[in-house]
mmCIF file of C-alpha atoms in Angstrom:
data_model
loop_
_atom_site.group_PDB
_atom_site.id
_atom_site.type_symbol
_atom_site.label_atom_id
_atom_site.label_comp_id
_atom_site.label_asym_id
_atom_site.label_seq_id
_atom_site.Cartn_x
_atom_site.Cartn_y
_atom_site.Cartn_z
ATOM 1 C CA MET A 10 49.629 99.202 91.657
ATOM 2 C CA LYS A 11 51.643 102.360 92.330
ATOM 3 C CA ARG A 12 49.525 103.145 95.393
ATOM 4 C CA ASN A 13 50.135 99.624 96.756
ATOM 5 C CA ARG A 14 53.889 100.029 96.357
ATOM 6 C CA ILE A 15 53.832 103.362 98.170
ATOM 7 C CA PHE A 16 51.774 101.833 100.972
ATOM 8 C CA ALA A 17 54.140 98.858 101.244
ATOM 9 C CA ALA A 18 57.163 101.173 101.326
ATOM 10 C CA LEU A 19 55.569 103.226 104.114
ATOM 11 C CA VAL A 20 54.840 100.102 106.125
ATOM 12 C CA VAL A 21 58.464 98.989 105.785
ATOM 13 C CA LEU A 22 59.725 102.466 106.703
ATOM 14 C CA VAL A 23 57.515 102.720 109.784
ATOM 15 C CA THR A 24 58.516 99.210 110.863
ATOM 16 C CA VAL A 25 62.225 100.024 110.538
ATOM 17 C CA VAL A 26 61.847 103.330 112.435
ATOM 18 C CA CYS A 27 59.928 101.606 115.233
ATOM 19 C CA ALA A 28 62.504 98.828 115.474
ATOM 20 C CA LEU A 29 65.433 101.268 115.596
ATOM 21 C CA THR A 30 63.630 103.425 118.167
ATOM 22 C CA TYR A 31 62.894 100.426 120.374
ATOM 23 C CA THR A 32 66.494 99.217 120.168
ATOM 24 C CA SER A 33 67.855 102.651 121.136
ATOM 25 C CA VAL A 34 65.277 103.464 123.796
ATOM 26 C CA ARG A 35 64.848 100.214 125.705
ATOM 27 C CA GLU A 36 66.536 99.581 129.034
ATOM 28 C CA PRO A 37 69.560 97.337 128.345
ATOM 29 C CA THR A 38 69.296 93.921 129.950
ATOM 30 C CA SER A 39 72.980 93.181 129.397
ATOM 31 C CA LEU A 40 76.113 95.309 129.461
ATOM 32 C CA LEU A 41 77.600 96.426 126.173
ATOM 33 C CA ASN A 42 80.295 93.992 124.966
ATOM 34 C CA PHE A 43 80.044 91.931 128.161
ATOM 35 C CA ARG A 44 82.232 88.827 128.292
ATOM 36 C CA THR A 45 84.098 86.804 130.894
ATOM 37 C CA SER A 46 87.233 84.696 130.809
ATOM 38 C CA HIS A 47 84.877 81.691 130.974
ATOM 39 C CA SER A 48 82.867 82.733 127.901
ATOM 40 C CA GLU A 49 82.890 80.635 124.769
ATOM 41 C CA PHE A 50 84.897 81.983 121.856
ATOM 42 C CA GLN A 51 82.774 83.707 119.240
ATOM 43 C CA LYS A 52 82.283 81.331 116.332
ATOM 44 C CA SER A 53 82.463 84.185 113.827
ATOM 45 C CA LYS A 54 86.131 84.738 114.733
ATOM 46 C CA LYS A 55 86.990 81.197 113.596
ATOM 47 C CA LEU A 56 90.059 81.024 115.825
ATOM 48 C CA ASP A 57 91.578 77.856 117.215
ATOM 49 C CA VAL A 58 93.273 79.316 120.275
ATOM 50 C CA ALA A 59 94.435 77.566 123.428
ATOM 51 C CA ARG A 60 92.606 78.432 126.652
ATOM 52 C CA ASP A 61 95.586 77.592 128.877
ATOM 53 C CA GLY A 62 95.080 79.545 132.113
ATOM 54 C CA LEU A 63 92.139 81.511 130.707
ATOM 55 C CA ASP A 64 89.384 79.711 132.599
ATOM 56 C CA THR A 65 91.109 80.377 135.937
ATOM 57 C CA LEU A 66 91.630 84.113 135.366
ATOM 58 C CA ARG A 67 88.364 85.208 137.034
ATOM 59 C CA ILE A 68 87.892 88.369 134.981
ATOM 60 C CA SER A 69 85.194 90.006 132.882
ATOM 61 C CA GLY A 70 84.866 93.124 130.766
ATOM 62 C CA SER A 71 82.176 95.417 129.393
ATOM 63 C CA GLY A 72 81.183 98.903 128.407
ATOM 64 C CA GLN A 73 79.651 101.535 130.686
ATOM 65 C CA LEU A 74 77.818 100.210 133.746
ATOM 66 C CA ARG A 75 74.052 100.192 134.238
ATOM 67 C CA GLU A 76 72.881 98.825 137.554
ATOM 68 C CA ILE A 77 70.295 96.252 136.456
ATOM 69 C CA ALA A 78 72.429 94.868 133.637
ATOM 70 C CA PHE A 79 75.598 94.976 135.752
ATOM 71 C CA VAL A 80 74.099 92.985 138.630
ATOM 72 C CA ALA A 81 72.780 90.416 136.146
ATOM 73 C CA GLY A 82 76.207 90.117 134.526
ATOM 74 C CA MET A 83 77.972 89.651 137.836
ATOM 75 C CA LYS A 84 75.556 86.865 138.755
ATOM 76 C CA GLU A 85 76.672 85.073 135.606
ATOM 77 C CA THR A 86 80.242 84.985 136.905
ATOM 78 C CA GLY A 87 79.249 82.973 139.954
ATOM 79 C CA ALA A 88 81.464 85.189 142.136
ATOM 80 C CA LYS A 89 80.257 86.645 145.429
ATOM 81 C CA PRO A 90 79.769 90.443 145.417
ATOM 82 C CA SER A 91 82.401 90.765 148.140
ATOM 83 C CA ASP A 92 84.950 89.090 145.833
ATOM 84 C CA ILE A 93 84.243 91.352 142.833
ATOM 85 C CA TYR A 94 86.412 94.392 142.069
ATOM 86 C CA VAL A 95 85.121 96.866 139.483
ATOM 87 C CA ILE A 96 88.038 98.336 137.547
ATOM 88 C CA ASP A 97 86.909 101.659 136.072
ATOM 89 C CA LEU A 98 89.023 102.615 133.063
ATOM 90 C CA SER A 99 86.900 105.581 132.011
ATOM 91 C CA GLY A 100 88.620 108.912 131.570
ATOM 92 C CA ASP A 101 85.687 110.972 132.836
ATOM 93 C CA ALA A 102 83.774 110.743 136.089
ATOM 94 C CA GLN A 103 80.220 109.472 135.584
ATOM 95 C CA LEU A 104 77.184 110.296 137.686
ATOM 96 C CA TYR A 105 74.287 107.901 138.139
ATOM 97 C CA THR A 106 70.730 108.183 139.277
ATOM 98 C CA ASP A 107 68.449 105.177 139.747
ATOM 99 C CA GLY A 108 71.386 103.102 138.506
ATOM 100 C CA ARG A 109 71.447 104.812 135.103
ATOM 101 C CA PRO A 110 74.166 107.125 133.770
ATOM 102 C CA PHE A 111 73.042 110.718 133.352
ATOM 103 C CA GLY A 112 73.959 110.772 129.689
ATOM 104 C CA TRP A 113 71.407 108.089 128.890
ATOM 105 C CA PHE A 114 68.574 110.580 129.389
ATOM 106 C CA ASN A 115 70.643 113.697 128.643
ATOM 107 C CA TRP A 116 70.121 114.900 132.211
ATOM 108 C CA SER A 117 71.959 117.732 133.923
ATOM 109 C CA ILE A 118 72.124 119.034 137.497
ATOM 110 C CA SER A 119 70.896 122.499 138.463
ATOM 111 C CA GLU A 120 69.783 124.241 141.638
ATOM 112 C CA LYS A 121 66.350 122.723 141.024
ATOM 113 C CA GLY A 122 67.731 119.200 140.939
ATOM 114 C CA ILE A 123 67.959 116.988 137.888
ATOM 115 C CA GLU A 124 66.659 118.536 134.711
ATOM 116 C CA GLY A 125 66.380 117.408 131.127
ATOM 117 C CA VAL A 126 68.412 119.317 128.591
ATOM 118 C CA TYR A 127 68.036 119.136 124.845
ATOM 119 C CA SER A 128 70.498 120.429 122.313
ATOM 120 C CA LYS A 129 69.325 123.376 120.206
ATOM 121 C CA ARG A 130 71.714 122.611 117.370
ATOM 122 C CA LEU A 131 69.810 121.791 114.212
ATOM 123 C CA THR A 132 72.027 118.979 113.003
ATOM 124 C CA PRO A 133 71.111 115.370 112.122
ATOM 125 C CA SER A 134 73.176 113.963 115.005
ATOM 126 C CA ALA A 135 71.629 116.381 117.526
ATOM 127 C CA PHE A 136 68.129 115.557 116.284
ATOM 128 C CA LYS A 137 68.762 111.833 116.660
ATOM 129 C CA GLU A 138 70.166 112.238 120.187
ATOM 130 C CA ASN A 139 67.304 114.453 121.310
ATOM 131 C CA TYR A 140 64.674 112.203 119.739
ATOM 132 C CA VAL A 141 66.059 109.135 121.519
ATOM 133 C CA CYS A 142 66.249 110.963 124.871
ATOM 134 C CA MET A 143 62.677 112.282 124.551
ATOM 135 C CA MET A 144 61.376 108.811 123.723
ATOM 136 C CA ARG A 145 63.170 107.329 126.724
ATOM 137 C CA ARG A 146 61.503 109.845 129.018
ATOM 138 C CA LEU A 147 58.113 108.752 127.695
ATOM 139 C CA PHE A 148 58.754 105.096 128.541
ATOM 140 C CA TYR A 149 60.693 105.400 131.797
ATOM 141 C CA PRO A 150 59.986 107.352 134.986
ATOM 142 C CA ASN A 151 61.814 110.572 135.733
ATOM 143 C CA PRO A 152 64.900 110.117 137.933
ATOM 144 C CA SER A 153 64.697 110.610 141.669
ATOM 145 C CA THR A 154 67.003 113.102 143.380
ATOM 146 C CA THR A 155 67.182 110.764 146.392
ATOM 147 C CA ARG A 156 69.794 108.565 144.712
ATOM 148 C CA LEU A 157 72.436 110.735 143.120
ATOM 149 C CA GLU A 158 75.670 108.753 143.001
ATOM 150 C CA THR A 159 79.126 108.479 141.577
ATOM 151 C CA GLU A 160 80.026 105.122 140.076
ATOM 152 C CA GLU A 161 82.083 104.312 143.154
ATOM 153 C CA GLN A 162 79.079 104.971 145.399
ATOM 154 C CA MET A 163 76.763 102.870 143.253
ATOM 155 C CA VAL A 164 79.209 99.972 143.119
ATOM 156 C CA GLY A 165 79.753 100.162 146.884
ATOM 157 C CA ARG A 166 76.014 100.228 147.575
ATOM 158 C CA LEU A 167 75.665 97.001 145.596
ATOM 159 C CA GLY A 168 78.343 95.313 147.731
ATOM 160 C CA TYR A 169 81.247 95.338 145.246
ATOM 161 C CA HIS A 170 84.714 96.896 145.461
ATOM 162 C CA TYR A 171 85.782 99.772 143.214
ATOM 163 C CA GLN A 172 89.113 100.899 141.776
ATOM 164 C CA LYS A 173 89.756 103.522 139.120
ATOM 165 C CA PHE A 174 92.655 103.575 136.665
ATOM 166 C CA ALA A 175 91.911 106.541 134.431
ATOM 167 C CA VAL A 176 93.104 106.279 130.850
ATOM 168 C CA ASN A 177 92.195 108.664 128.046
ATOM 169 C CA ARG A 178 90.526 107.226 124.975
ATOM 170 C CA LYS A 179 92.810 106.371 122.059
ATOM 171 C CA HIS A 180 95.987 106.645 124.149
ATOM 172 C CA ILE A 181 98.413 104.023 125.369
ATOM 173 C CA TYR A 182 98.490 103.408 129.116
ATOM 174 C CA PRO A 183 100.785 105.795 131.037
ATOM 175 C CA PRO A 184 103.614 103.820 132.734
ATOM 176 C CA GLU A 185 102.511 104.973 136.188
ATOM 177 C CA THR A 186 99.019 103.561 135.583
ATOM 178 C CA ILE A 187 100.420 100.095 134.908
ATOM 179 C CA ASP A 188 102.705 100.431 137.939
ATOM 180 C CA GLN A 189 99.634 101.172 140.056
ATOM 181 C CA PHE A 190 97.769 98.253 138.514
ATOM 182 C CA LEU A 191 100.631 95.838 139.226
ATOM 183 C CA HIS A 192 100.687 96.957 142.855
ATOM 184 C CA PHE A 193 96.908 96.572 143.032
ATOM 185 C CA VAL A 194 97.070 93.030 141.630
ATOM 186 C CA ASN A 195 99.769 92.039 144.109
ATOM 187 C CA GLU A 196 97.512 93.105 146.990
ATOM 188 C CA LEU A 197 94.399 91.247 145.808
ATOM 189 C CA PRO A 198 93.028 88.496 148.055
ATOM 190 C CA GLU A 199 92.723 84.958 146.767
ATOM 191 C CA GLY A 200 89.520 84.392 144.834
ATOM 192 C CA ALA A 201 89.117 87.997 143.669
ATOM 193 C CA TRP A 202 87.143 88.597 140.472
ATOM 194 C CA LEU A 203 88.042 91.662 138.376
ATOM 195 C CA HIS A 204 85.480 93.359 136.156
ATOM 196 C CA PHE A 205 87.098 95.829 133.736
ATOM 197 C CA HIS A 206 85.076 98.472 131.949
ATOM 198 C CA CYS A 207 85.516 101.655 129.936
ATOM 199 C CA TYR A 208 82.877 103.426 127.845
ATOM 200 C CA ALA A 209 82.334 100.871 125.073
ATOM 201 C CA GLY A 210 84.222 97.894 126.538
ATOM 202 C CA CYS A 211 86.545 97.638 123.548
ATOM 203 C CA SER A 212 90.038 99.140 123.437
ATOM 204 C CA ARG A 213 90.867 100.126 127.017
ATOM 205 C CA THR A 214 89.042 97.180 128.534
ATOM 206 C CA THR A 215 90.613 94.655 126.165
ATOM 207 C CA SER A 216 94.090 96.130 126.731
ATOM 208 C CA MET A 217 93.841 95.754 130.504
ATOM 209 C CA MET A 218 92.342 92.280 130.298
ATOM 210 C CA ILE A 219 95.290 91.277 128.099
ATOM 211 C CA ILE A 220 97.758 92.836 130.546
ATOM 212 C CA TYR A 221 96.202 90.861 133.395
ATOM 213 C CA ASP A 222 96.322 87.680 131.303
ATOM 214 C CA ILE A 223 100.010 88.349 130.578
ATOM 215 C CA ILE A 224 100.693 88.797 134.300
ATOM 216 C CA LYS A 225 99.096 85.449 135.101
ATOM 217 C CA ASN A 226 99.882 83.400 131.998
ATOM 218 C CA GLY A 227 102.578 85.235 130.020
ATOM 219 C CA ASP A 228 105.254 82.770 131.104
ATOM 220 C CA LYS A 229 103.474 79.861 129.408
ATOM 221 C CA VAL A 230 101.246 81.340 126.666
ATOM 222 C CA SER A 231 102.475 83.327 123.660
ATOM 223 C CA LEU A 232 101.520 86.982 123.251
ATOM 224 C CA GLU A 233 99.856 86.203 119.915
ATOM 225 C CA ALA A 234 97.664 83.550 121.533
ATOM 226 C CA ILE A 235 96.715 85.880 124.400
ATOM 227 C CA MET A 236 95.716 88.681 122.035
ATOM 228 C CA ASP A 237 93.830 86.252 119.797
ATOM 229 C CA ARG A 238 91.789 84.764 122.610
ATOM 230 C CA HIS A 239 90.657 88.124 123.962
ATOM 231 C CA TRP A 240 89.541 89.043 120.458
ATOM 232 C CA ALA A 241 87.751 85.686 120.261
ATOM 233 C CA LEU A 242 85.983 86.455 123.553
ATOM 234 C CA GLY A 243 84.577 89.662 122.063
ATOM 235 C CA GLY A 244 87.209 92.321 122.648
ATOM 236 C CA SER A 245 89.151 94.427 120.151
ATOM 237 C CA ASN A 246 91.688 92.791 117.848
ATOM 238 C CA MET A 247 94.949 94.220 119.180
ATOM 239 C CA LYS A 248 96.935 92.646 116.344
ATOM 240 C CA ASP A 249 95.041 94.625 113.712
ATOM 241 C CA THR A 250 96.643 98.041 113.176
ATOM 242 C CA LYS A 251 94.572 98.966 110.146
ATOM 243 C CA PRO A 252 92.010 101.666 111.070
ATOM 244 C CA TRP A 253 88.359 101.225 110.245
ATOM 245 C CA PHE A 254 87.086 103.103 107.227
ATOM 246 C CA PHE A 255 84.792 105.215 109.413
ATOM 247 C CA GLY A 256 86.870 104.905 112.581
ATOM 248 C CA SER A 257 88.675 107.602 114.525
ATOM 249 C CA TRP A 258 91.787 105.580 115.344
ATOM 250 C CA LYS A 259 94.932 106.340 113.355
ATOM 251 C CA THR A 260 97.393 103.664 112.284
ATOM 252 C CA GLU A 261 100.157 105.199 114.397
ATOM 253 C CA LEU A 262 98.083 104.946 117.580
ATOM 254 C CA LEU A 263 97.029 101.379 116.827
ATOM 255 C CA GLN A 264 100.666 100.414 116.278
ATOM 256 C CA MET A 265 101.661 102.027 119.577
ATOM 257 C CA ARG A 266 98.890 100.164 121.418
ATOM 258 C CA LYS A 267 100.138 96.875 120.020
ATOM 259 C CA ALA A 268 103.753 97.826 120.836
ATOM 260 C CA MET A 269 102.793 98.635 124.436
ATOM 261 C CA LEU A 270 101.363 95.151 124.911
ATOM 262 C CA SER A 271 104.431 93.616 123.260
ATOM 263 C CA ASP A 272 106.684 95.631 125.582
ATOM 264 C CA PHE A 273 104.723 94.478 128.621
ATOM 265 C CA TYR A 274 104.998 90.855 127.509
ATOM 266 C CA ARG A 275 108.788 91.231 127.229
ATOM 267 C CA TYR A 276 108.867 92.879 130.665
ATOM 268 C CA ARG A 277 106.806 90.024 132.122
ATOM 269 C CA ASN A 278 109.308 87.467 130.812
ATOM 270 C CA ASP A 279 112.460 89.385 131.693
ATOM 271 C CA PRO A 280 113.881 87.525 134.750
ATOM 272 C CA ASP A 281 115.790 90.639 135.780
ATOM 273 C CA ALA A 282 112.736 92.909 135.576
ATOM 274 C CA PHE A 283 109.344 91.477 136.488
ATOM 275 C CA GLY A 284 108.873 91.589 140.242
ATOM 276 C CA LYS A 285 112.253 93.286 140.695
ATOM 277 C CA ILE A 286 112.013 96.696 139.055
ATOM 278 C CA SER A 287 108.966 98.744 138.132
ATOM 279 C CA TRP A 288 107.414 98.818 134.695
ATOM 280 C CA SER A 289 108.212 102.544 134.521
ATOM 281 C CA GLU A 290 111.905 101.903 135.099
ATOM 282 C CA TRP A 291 112.040 99.074 132.589
ATOM 283 C CA ILE A 292 110.120 100.761 129.784
ATOM 284 C CA ALA A 293 112.171 103.949 130.086
ATOM 285 C CA LYS A 294 115.174 101.937 128.888
ATOM 286 C CA ASN A 295 113.616 99.187 126.798
ATOM 287 C CA GLY A 296 110.226 100.394 125.598
ATOM 288 C CA THR A 297 109.231 100.870 121.982
ATOM 289 C CA ALA A 298 105.722 102.329 122.510
ATOM 290 C CA LYS A 299 105.698 106.108 122.914
ATOM 291 C CA GLU A 300 102.970 108.710 122.554
ATOM 292 C CA PRO A 301 103.331 111.192 119.669
ATOM 293 C CA GLY A 302 105.748 113.951 120.549
ATOM 294 C CA ASN A 303 107.553 111.898 123.225
#
């Protein structure tokens, strides 16, 4: 009896390890946290929110790009590649080879080309990262040095447009970044589709999708409804300023993020501001969201 229990426990353990390994190692077929303004609201959110103006926004959001999954996601939008603008909100520049980010295999560049590097730190997190990277290299071919690209180059090769608005993680958007975004939006051709992405597709991506929604629909939809519907689509809940138990966000930063969006909504509906003076000018006098130490 005892031997049977041990055997059963081993079978369960091996099954779980194999399942977790497969989930971590496999090539993603969809982008992390991918959603569009046409997506159905997630039933788990149980929100009854109006979609006024949402279905005509022509936007999507996700985490870090991977070529195969990205192309598949863009096909779902129904937009032509020439109409799609990738809005990169990542703070760091990312290199790609064969359409995959370097970090996925823990690659590095040397005089010899692309090489695999493993951490020598004997910590649980380092072991897990190295194990996953080694398993990936067993299942997928080594990268080719003939296609070494920045994200902008990869996106351009696929026939899409690219624009970067760098924002550091866990920070509110600098005023000049929103000024640049407003100018960018004003210059967009009719029928443009915007795909926003950061690393995970949560905070920065959701913030900018909300800002764009406010620009287009803030005069007829409440801020609460706009924030709710982007949460219902699969983004972060910008109304929730309580940090996760294991999260790295602090309450103060979450409150500032929410205040920034509230400030922008007030700016959008100020008849003496929106379209007349810059966001930077307005927020300098009227803003409530400020980074620590400012």
